[in-house]
Short mmCIF file of C-alpha atoms in Angstrom, two decimals:
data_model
loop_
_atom_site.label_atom_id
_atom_site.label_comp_id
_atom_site.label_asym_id
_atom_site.label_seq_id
_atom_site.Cartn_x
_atom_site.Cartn_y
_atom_site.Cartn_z
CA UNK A 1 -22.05 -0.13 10.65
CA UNK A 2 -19.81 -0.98 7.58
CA UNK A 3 -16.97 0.98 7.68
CA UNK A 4 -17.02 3.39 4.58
CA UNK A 5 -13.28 4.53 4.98
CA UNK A 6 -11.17 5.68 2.09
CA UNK A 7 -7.84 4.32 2.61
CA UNK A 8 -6.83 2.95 -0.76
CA UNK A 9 -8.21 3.34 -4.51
CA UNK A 10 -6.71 -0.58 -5.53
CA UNK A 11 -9.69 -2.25 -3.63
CA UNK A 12 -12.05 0.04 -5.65
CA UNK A 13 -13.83 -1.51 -8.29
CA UNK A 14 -14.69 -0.08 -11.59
CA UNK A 15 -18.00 0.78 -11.00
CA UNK A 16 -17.21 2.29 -7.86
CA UNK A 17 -14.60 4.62 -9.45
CA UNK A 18 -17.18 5.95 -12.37
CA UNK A 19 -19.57 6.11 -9.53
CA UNK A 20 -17.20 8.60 -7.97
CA UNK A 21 -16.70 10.18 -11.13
CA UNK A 22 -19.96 10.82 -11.97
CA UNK A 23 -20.35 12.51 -8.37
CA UNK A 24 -17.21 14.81 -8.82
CA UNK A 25 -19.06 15.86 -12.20
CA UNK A 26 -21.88 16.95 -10.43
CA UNK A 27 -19.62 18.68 -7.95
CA UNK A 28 -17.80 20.75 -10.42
CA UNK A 29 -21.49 21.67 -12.01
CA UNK A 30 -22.18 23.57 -8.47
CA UNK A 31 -19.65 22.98 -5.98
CA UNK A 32 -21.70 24.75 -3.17
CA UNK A 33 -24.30 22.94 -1.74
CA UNK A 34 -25.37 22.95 2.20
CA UNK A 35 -25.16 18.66 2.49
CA UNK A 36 -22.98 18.64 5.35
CA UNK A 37 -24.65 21.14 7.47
CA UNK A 38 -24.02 20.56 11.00
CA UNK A 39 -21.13 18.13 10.30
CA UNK A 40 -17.84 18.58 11.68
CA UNK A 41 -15.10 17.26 9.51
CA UNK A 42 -11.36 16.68 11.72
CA UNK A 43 -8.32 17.29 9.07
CA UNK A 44 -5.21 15.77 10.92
CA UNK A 45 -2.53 16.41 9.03
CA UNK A 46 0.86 14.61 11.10
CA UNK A 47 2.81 15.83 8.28
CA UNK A 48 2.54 19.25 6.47
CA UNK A 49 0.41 19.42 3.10
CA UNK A 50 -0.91 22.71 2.46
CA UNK A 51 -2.14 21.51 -0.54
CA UNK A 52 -3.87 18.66 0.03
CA UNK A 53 -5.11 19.99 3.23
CA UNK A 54 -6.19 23.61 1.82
CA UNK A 55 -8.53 21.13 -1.06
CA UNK A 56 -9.63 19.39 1.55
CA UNK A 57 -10.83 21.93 3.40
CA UNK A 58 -12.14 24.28 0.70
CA UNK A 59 -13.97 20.67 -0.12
CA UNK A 60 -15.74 20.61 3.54
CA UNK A 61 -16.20 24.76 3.50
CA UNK A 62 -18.32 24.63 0.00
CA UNK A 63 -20.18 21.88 1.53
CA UNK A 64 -21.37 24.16 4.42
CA UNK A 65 -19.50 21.60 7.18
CA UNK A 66 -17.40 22.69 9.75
CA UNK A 67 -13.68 22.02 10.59
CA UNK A 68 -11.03 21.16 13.11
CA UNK A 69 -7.74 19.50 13.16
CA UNK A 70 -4.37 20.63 12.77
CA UNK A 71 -1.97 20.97 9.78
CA UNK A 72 1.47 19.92 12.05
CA UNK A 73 1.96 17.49 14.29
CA UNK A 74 4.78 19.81 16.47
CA UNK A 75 1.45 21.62 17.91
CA UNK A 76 0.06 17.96 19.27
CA UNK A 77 0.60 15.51 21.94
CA UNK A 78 1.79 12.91 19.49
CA UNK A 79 4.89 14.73 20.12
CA UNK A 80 4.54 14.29 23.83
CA UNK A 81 4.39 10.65 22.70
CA UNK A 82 0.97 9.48 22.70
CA UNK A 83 -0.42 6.95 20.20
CA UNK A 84 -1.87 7.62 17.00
CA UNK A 85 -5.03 5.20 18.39
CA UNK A 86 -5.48 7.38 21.07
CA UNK A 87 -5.26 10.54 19.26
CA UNK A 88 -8.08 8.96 16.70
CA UNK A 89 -9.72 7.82 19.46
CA UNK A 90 -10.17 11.07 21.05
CA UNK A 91 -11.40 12.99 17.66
CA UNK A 92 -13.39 10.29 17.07
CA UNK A 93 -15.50 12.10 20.07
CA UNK A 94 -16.02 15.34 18.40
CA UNK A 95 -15.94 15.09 14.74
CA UNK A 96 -18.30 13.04 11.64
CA UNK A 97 -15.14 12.23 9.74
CA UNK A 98 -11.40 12.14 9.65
CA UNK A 99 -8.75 13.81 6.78
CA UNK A 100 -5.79 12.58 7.79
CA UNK A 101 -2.33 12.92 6.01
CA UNK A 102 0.38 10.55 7.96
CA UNK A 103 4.55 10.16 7.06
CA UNK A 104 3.91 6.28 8.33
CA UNK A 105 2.89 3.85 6.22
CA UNK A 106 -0.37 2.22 6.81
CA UNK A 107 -1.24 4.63 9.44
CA UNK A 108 -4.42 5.26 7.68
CA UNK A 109 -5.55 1.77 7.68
CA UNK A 110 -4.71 1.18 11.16
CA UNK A 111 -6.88 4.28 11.81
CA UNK A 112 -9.90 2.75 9.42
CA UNK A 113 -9.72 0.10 11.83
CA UNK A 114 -9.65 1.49 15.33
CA UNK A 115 -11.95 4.27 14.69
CA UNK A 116 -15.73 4.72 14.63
CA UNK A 117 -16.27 7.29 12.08
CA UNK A 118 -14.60 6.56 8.69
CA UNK A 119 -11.16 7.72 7.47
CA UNK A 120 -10.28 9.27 4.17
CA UNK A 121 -6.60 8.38 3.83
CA UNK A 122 -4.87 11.93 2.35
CA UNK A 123 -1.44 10.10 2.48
CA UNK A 124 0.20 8.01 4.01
CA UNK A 125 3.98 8.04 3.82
CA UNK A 126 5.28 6.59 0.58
CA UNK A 127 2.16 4.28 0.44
CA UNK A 128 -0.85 5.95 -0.62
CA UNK A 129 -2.56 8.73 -1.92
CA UNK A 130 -6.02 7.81 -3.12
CA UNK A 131 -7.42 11.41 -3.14
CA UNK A 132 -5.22 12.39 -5.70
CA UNK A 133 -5.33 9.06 -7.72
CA UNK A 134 -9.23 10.46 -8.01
CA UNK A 135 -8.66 13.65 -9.24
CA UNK A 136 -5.97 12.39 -11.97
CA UNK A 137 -8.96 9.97 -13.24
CA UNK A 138 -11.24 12.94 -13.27
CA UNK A 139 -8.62 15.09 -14.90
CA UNK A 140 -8.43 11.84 -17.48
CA UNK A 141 -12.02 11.33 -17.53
CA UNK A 142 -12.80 15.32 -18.59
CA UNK A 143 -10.44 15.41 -20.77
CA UNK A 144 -10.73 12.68 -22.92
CA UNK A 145 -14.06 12.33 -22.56
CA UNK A 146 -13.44 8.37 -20.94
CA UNK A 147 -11.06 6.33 -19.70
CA UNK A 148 -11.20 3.81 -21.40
CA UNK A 149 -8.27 2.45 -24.37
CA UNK A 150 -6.34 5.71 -23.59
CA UNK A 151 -2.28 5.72 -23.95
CA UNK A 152 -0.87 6.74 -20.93
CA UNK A 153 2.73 8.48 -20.85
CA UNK A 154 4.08 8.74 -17.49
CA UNK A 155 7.83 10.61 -17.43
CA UNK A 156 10.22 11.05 -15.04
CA UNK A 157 10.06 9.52 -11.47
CA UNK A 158 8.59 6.31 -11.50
CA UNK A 159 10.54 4.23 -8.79
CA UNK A 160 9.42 6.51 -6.01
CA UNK A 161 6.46 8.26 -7.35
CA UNK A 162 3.55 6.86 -5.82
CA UNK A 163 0.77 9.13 -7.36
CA UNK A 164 2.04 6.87 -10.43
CA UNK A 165 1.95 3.73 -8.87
CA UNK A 166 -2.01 4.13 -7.55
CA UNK A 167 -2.77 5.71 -11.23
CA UNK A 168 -1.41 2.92 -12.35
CA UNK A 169 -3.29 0.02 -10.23
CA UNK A 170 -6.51 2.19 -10.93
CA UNK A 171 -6.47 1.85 -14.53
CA UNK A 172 -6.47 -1.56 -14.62
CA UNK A 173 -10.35 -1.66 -15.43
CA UNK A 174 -9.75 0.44 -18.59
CA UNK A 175 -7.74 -1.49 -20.62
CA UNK A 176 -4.75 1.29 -20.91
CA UNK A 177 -1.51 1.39 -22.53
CA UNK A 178 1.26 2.45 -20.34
CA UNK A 179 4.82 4.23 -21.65
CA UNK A 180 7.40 4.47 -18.91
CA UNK A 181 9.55 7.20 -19.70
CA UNK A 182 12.09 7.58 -16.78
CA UNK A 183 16.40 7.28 -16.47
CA UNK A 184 17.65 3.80 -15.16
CA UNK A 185 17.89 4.97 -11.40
CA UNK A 186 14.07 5.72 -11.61
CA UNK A 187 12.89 3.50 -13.71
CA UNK A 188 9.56 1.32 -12.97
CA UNK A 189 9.78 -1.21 -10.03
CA UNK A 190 9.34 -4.71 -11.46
CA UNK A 191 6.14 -5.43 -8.81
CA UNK A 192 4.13 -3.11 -11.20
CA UNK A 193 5.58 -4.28 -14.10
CA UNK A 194 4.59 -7.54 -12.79
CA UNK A 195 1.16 -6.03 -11.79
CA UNK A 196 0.32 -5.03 -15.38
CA UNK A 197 1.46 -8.67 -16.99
CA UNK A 198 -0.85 -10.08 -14.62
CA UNK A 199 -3.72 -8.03 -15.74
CA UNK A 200 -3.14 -7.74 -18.70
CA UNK A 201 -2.01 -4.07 -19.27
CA UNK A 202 0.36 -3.17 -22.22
CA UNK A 203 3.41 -1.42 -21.73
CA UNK A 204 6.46 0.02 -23.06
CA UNK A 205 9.16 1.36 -21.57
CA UNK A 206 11.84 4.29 -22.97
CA UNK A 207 14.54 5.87 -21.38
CA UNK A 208 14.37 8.86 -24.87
CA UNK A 209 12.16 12.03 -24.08
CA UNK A 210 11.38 13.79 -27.41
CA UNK A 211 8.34 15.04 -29.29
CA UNK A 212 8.60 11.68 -31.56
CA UNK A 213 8.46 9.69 -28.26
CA UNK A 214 5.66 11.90 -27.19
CA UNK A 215 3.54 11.84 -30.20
CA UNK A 216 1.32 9.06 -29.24
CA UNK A 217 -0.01 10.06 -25.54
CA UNK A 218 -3.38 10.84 -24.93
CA UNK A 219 -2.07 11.74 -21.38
CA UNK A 220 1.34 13.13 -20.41
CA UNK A 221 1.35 12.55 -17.16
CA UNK A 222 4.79 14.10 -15.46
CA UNK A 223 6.29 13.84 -12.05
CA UNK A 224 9.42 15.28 -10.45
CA UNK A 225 13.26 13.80 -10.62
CA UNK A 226 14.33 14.22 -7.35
CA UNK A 227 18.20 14.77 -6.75
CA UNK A 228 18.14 13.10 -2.95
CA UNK A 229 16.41 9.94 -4.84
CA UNK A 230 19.95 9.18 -6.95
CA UNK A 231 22.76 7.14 -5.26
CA UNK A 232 24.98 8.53 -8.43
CA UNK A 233 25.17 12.19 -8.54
CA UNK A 234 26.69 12.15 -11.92
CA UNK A 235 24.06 10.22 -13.28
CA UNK A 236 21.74 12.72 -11.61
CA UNK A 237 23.62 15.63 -13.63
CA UNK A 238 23.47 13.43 -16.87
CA UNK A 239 19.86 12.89 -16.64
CA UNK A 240 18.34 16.43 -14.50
CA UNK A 241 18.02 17.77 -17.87
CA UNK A 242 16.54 15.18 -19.97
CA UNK A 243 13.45 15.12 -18.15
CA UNK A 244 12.51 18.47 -18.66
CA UNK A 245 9.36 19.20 -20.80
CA UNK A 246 9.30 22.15 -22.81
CA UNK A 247 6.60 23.82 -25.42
CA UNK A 248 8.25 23.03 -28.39
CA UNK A 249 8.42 18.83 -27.97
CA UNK A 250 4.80 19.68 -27.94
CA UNK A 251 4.35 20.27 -31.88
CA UNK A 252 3.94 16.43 -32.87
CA UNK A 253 1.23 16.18 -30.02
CA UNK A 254 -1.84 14.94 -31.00
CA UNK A 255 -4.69 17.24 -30.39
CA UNK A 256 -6.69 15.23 -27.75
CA UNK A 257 -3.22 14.99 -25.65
CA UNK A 258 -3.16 16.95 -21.99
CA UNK A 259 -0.33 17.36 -19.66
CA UNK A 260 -0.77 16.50 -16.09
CA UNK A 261 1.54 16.71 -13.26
CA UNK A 262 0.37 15.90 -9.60
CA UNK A 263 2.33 19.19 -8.52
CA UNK A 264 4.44 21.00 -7.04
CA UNK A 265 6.88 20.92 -10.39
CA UNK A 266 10.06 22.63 -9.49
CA UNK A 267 11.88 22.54 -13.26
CA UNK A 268 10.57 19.48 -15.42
CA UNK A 269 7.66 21.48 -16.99
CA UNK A 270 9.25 24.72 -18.60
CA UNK A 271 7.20 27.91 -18.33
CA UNK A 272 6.46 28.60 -21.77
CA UNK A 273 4.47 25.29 -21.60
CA UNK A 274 2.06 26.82 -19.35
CA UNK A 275 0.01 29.02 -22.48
CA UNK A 276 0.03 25.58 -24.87
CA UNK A 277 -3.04 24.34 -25.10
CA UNK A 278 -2.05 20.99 -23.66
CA UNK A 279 -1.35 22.15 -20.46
CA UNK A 280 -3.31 21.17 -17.79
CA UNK A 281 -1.93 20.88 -14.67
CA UNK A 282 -3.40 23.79 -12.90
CA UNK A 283 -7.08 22.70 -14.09
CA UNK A 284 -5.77 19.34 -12.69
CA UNK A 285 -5.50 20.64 -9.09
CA UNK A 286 -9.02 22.43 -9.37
CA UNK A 287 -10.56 18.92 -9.90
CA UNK A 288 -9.27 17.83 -6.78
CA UNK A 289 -11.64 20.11 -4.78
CA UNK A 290 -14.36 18.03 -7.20
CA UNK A 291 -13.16 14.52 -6.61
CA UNK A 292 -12.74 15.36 -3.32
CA UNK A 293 -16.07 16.62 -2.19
CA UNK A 294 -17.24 13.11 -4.32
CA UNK A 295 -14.89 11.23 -1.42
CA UNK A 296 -16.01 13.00 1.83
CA UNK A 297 -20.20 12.47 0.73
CA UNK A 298 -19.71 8.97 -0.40
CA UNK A 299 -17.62 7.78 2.51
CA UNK A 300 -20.46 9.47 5.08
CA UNK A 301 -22.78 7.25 3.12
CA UNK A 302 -24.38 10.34 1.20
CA UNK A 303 -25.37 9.42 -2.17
CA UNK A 304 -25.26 10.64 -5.87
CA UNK A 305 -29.54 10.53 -5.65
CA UNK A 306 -29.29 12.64 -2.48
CA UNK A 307 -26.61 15.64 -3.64
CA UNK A 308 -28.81 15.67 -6.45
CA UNK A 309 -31.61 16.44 -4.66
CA UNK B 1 20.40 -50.19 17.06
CA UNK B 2 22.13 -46.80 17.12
CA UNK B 3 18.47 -45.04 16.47
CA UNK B 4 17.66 -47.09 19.07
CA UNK B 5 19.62 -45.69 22.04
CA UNK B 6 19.19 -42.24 20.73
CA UNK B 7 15.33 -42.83 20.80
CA UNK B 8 16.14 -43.87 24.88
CA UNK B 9 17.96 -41.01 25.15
CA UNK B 10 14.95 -38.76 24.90
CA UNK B 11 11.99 -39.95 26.75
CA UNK B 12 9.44 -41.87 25.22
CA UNK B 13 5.81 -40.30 25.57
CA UNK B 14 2.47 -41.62 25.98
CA UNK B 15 0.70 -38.72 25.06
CA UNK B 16 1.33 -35.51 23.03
CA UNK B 17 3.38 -34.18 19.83
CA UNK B 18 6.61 -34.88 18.55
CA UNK B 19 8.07 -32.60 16.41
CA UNK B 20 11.05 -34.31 14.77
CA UNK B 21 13.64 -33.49 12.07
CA UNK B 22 13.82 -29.59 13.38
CA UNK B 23 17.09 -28.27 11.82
CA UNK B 24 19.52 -26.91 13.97
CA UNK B 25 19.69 -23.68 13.50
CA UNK B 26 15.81 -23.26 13.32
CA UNK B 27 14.68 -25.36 16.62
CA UNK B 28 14.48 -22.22 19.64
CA UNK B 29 12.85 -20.02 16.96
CA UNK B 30 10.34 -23.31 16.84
CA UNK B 31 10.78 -23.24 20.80
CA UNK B 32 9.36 -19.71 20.83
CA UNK B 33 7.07 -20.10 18.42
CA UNK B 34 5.01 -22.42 20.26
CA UNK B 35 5.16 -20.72 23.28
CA UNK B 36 7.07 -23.79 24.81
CA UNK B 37 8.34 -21.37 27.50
CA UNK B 38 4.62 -20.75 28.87
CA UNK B 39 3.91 -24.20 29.26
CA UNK B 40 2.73 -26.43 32.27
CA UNK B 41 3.64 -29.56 29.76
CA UNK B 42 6.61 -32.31 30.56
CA UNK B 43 8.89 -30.76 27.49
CA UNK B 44 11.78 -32.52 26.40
CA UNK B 45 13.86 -30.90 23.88
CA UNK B 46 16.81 -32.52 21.90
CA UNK B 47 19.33 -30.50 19.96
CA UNK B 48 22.11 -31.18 17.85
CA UNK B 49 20.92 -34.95 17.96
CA UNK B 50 22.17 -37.06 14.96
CA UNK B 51 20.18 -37.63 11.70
CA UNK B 52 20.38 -39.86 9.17
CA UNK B 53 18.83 -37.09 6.90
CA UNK B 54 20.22 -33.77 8.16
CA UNK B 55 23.30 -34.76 9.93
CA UNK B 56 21.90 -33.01 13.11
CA UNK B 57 18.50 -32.41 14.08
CA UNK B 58 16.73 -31.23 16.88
CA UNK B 59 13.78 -32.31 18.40
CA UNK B 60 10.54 -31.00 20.51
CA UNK B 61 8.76 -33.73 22.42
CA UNK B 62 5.61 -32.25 24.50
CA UNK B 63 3.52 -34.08 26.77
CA UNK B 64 0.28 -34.07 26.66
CA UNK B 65 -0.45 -31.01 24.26
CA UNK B 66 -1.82 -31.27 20.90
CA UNK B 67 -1.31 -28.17 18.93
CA UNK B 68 -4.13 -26.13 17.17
CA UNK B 69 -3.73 -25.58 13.08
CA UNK B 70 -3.66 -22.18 13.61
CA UNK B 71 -0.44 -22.65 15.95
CA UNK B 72 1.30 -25.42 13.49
CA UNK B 73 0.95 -23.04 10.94
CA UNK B 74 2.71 -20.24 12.58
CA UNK B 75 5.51 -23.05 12.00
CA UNK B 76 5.61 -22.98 8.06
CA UNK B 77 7.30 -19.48 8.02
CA UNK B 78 10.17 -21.20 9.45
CA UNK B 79 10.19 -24.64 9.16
CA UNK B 80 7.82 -25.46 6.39
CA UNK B 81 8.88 -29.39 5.65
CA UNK B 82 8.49 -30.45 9.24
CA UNK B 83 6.34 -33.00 10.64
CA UNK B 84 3.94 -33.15 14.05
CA UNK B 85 3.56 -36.56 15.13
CA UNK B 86 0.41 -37.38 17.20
CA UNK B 87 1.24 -39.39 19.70
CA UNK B 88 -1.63 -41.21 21.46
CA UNK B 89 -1.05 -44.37 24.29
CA UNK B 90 2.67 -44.75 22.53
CA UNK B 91 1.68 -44.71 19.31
CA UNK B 92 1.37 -42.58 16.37
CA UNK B 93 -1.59 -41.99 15.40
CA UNK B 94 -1.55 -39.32 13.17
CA UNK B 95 1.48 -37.15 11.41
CA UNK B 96 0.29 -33.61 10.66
CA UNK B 97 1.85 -31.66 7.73
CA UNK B 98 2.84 -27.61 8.19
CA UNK B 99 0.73 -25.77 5.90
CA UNK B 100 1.36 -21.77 4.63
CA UNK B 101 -2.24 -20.51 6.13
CA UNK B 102 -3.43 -17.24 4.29
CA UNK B 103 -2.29 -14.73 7.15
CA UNK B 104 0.03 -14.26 9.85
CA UNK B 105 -1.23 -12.22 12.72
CA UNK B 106 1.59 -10.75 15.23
CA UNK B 107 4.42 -13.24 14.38
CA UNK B 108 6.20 -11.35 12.25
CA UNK B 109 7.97 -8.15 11.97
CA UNK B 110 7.73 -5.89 9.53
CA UNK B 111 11.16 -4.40 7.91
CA UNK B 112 9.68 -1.07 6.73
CA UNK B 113 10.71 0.60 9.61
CA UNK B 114 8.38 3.46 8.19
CA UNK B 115 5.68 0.62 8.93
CA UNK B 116 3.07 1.99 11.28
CA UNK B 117 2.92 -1.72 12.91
CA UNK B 118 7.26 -0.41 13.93
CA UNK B 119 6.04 3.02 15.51
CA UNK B 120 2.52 2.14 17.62
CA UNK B 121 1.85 -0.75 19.95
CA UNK B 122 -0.11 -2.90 17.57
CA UNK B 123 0.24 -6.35 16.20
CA UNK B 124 0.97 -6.76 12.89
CA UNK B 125 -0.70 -8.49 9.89
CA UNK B 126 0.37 -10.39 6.56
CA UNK B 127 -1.20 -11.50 3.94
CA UNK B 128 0.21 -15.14 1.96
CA UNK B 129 0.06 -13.67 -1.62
CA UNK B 130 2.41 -16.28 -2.35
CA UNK B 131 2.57 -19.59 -0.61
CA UNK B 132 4.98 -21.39 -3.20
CA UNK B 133 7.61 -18.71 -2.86
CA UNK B 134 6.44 -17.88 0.56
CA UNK B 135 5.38 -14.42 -0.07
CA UNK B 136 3.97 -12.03 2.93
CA UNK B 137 2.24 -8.99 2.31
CA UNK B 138 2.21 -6.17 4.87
CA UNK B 139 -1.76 -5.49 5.70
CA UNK B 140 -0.53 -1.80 6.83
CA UNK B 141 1.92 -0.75 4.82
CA UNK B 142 1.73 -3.18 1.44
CA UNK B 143 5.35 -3.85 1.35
CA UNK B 144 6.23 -7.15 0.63
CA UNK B 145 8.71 -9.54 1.90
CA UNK B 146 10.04 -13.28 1.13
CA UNK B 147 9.85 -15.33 3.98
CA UNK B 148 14.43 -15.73 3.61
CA UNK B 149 14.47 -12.34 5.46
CA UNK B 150 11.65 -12.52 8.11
CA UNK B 151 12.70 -11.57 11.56
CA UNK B 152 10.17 -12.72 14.50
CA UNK B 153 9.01 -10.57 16.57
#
């Protein structure tokens, strides 16, 4: 049997992704449907995500399939030392599928390859997060109606941030323009600045974070400055507060723009953004359930014909 | 006449591969590489041996073994410009060139040490994105590295 794991979104192609999208859509039109009745779905989470694991789970629970797994590796015998393989391995026994968030890299792909039920990869280390790449091209997709030609403003962390990184490689089939708005320290590594010269993406970079920078985004898409990411602590003072997006840099906005941040935000989205109109980070996180429920039936080999049923 | 006594110096062979012009510093990694240490083979192995074109050299003579392509090319991470000479009935019959093959299974480390392939007991994997600059690819993890900085495993 081909092996239908979801371990990355780069080796997705562009049909694929709408194909996804379309799926999620259908999702979000009635999100409870009995499909995967009698399936058991293992969540192995090695590293805490309540977030990512509570989707997930809601995902399975709407779908009327049942769930086991655990949300901390303490509580396991991979702290008694025994292999991830063998722990896959042994779930691979009881369960239809495995969730499963990892703080090594590549641990899902290893997994995709030693196990016989597929994988969906909910993160792995610094590496990947594919679910939420989906749910940020849903988010794009709803709101702007396609994803295609859209200027995409991504602030803040980009050297670390990998929910920028995968956004990044999956818009390559959609002919984007990327702005990289971010301080020195975090500024875009050159491997994806190399990555969009070789396919032919447009960017531009700024280290300015105003409402005239601002004005041409389609998407705001924010992430977090960290203060353990800087090696300078004064430059971390200089820039904490530059980064921080508040209601009224909103006012030269054009109307189509939305704001999305793969969340938690601590401070760079100020509250009294939250009621503008362009907010729409919390939506944001309710597509994930969507996009997600898209991933679980399409990697069990259930199709957009059959959920339609 | 020098060359000469230097090639007496190191046995002459009838039949196998001589790997000549090894730089110094790079010959045991070659050594290991092969898997010279498992072998049944007549070995002869010559190091800091004077060269006209490096000054000193080493060199690998093996009897009676001719190496598969996929083991030669294990050989370009390290010593990429080397030649295998073919040795059949005393006589060259064929020199083989090194060549970068598209992946490297279980030869080389990876230096994330947040790599799953450095925290289970699994082989790892790289992929050749770039054979000019010698570029691997981690399958696992996707970090890259340039082949200056490889450690073997």
């Amino acid at each position: 049997m081909k092996n239908r794991s979801f371990v990355t979104i780069a080796e997705h192609s562009k049909e694929k992704i709408l194909y996804l999208l379309k799926m999620a859509e259908e999702f979000e039109q009635r999100p409870n449907r009995k499909i995967l009745d009698g399936k058991v779905v293992a969540t192995l989470f090695f590293e805490p995500s309540t977030r990512t694991r509570l989707s997930f789970e809601t995902a399975v629970n709407r779908l009327g399939g049942r769930i086991i797994g655990f949300s901390d590796a303490s509580t396991t015998s991979s702290t008694k030392g025994e292999t991830l393989k063998d722990t896959i391995l042994m779930v691979s026994n009881y369960a239809d599928l495995i969730v499963m968030r990892h703080y090594l890299e590549g641990a899902a792909r290893y997994a995709s390859e030693i196990a016989p039920i597929p994988i969906i990869n909910a993160g792995d280390g610094a590496n990947q997060h594919p679910s939420q790449t989906m749910l940020d091209l849903y988010s794009i997709y709803k709101t702007q109606g396609t994803l295609e030609n859209l200027n995409i403003y991504m602030v803040g962390d980009l050297k670390y941030g990998r929910t920028v990184h995968s956004l990044l490689m999956a818009m390559r089939h959609f002919n984007p323009t990327f702005h990289f708005i971010a301080p020195k320290e975090l500024k875009m590594p050159e491997e994806y600045k190399l990555y969009c010269q070789q396919n032919g993406i447009k960017f531009v970079e700024h280290e300015d974070f105003n409402e005239d920078v601002i004005a041409g985004a389609d998407i705001l898409y924010m992430t977090r400055v960290q203060k353990e990411r800087f090696t300078d602590l004064m430059e971390y003072e200089r820039v904490k507060d530059v980064y921080i997006l508040k209601a009224e840099m909103l006012r030269k906005a054009k109307e189509n723009m939305r704001i999305l941040h793969p969340l938690p935000r601590v401070n760079e989205i100020a509250y009294d953004v939250d009621e503008n109109p362009h907010a729409y980070y919390i939506q944001q996180a309710r597509n994930g359930l969507f996009a997600r429920q898209a991933i679980i039936c399409d990697v069990l080999g259930i199709t957009l014909d059959e959920i339609r049923l | 006449m020098n060359e000469n006594k230097q090639a007496l110096q190191v046995a002459a062979l009838k039949d196998g591969t001589v790997i000549d012009h090894i730089p110094c510093d790079k010959l045991f990694q070659v050594v290991s590489l092969l898997g010279i240490k498992n072998m049944d083979s007549n070995v002869t192995i010559g190091f800091n041996l004077d060269s006209k074109k490096l000054g000193k050299k080493g060199i690998i003579k093996v009897a009676d073994k001719f190496f598969s392509d996929e083991e030669i090319s294990r050989l370009s991470i390290i010593v990429p410009n080397v030649k295998l000479n073919i040795i059949h009935d005393y006589e060259v019959v064929e020199k083989k060139e090194v060549h970068m093959p598209d992946e490297l299974r279980g030869i080389v480390k990876c230096p994330n040490p947040k790599c799953i392939t450095n925290n289970e007991p699994m082989s790892t994997w790289f992929h050749v994105i770039d054979k000019e600059n010698g570029i691997l690819k981690c399958h696992y993890c996707e970090k890259e590295q340039n082949k200056e900085n490889i450690k073997l495993l």
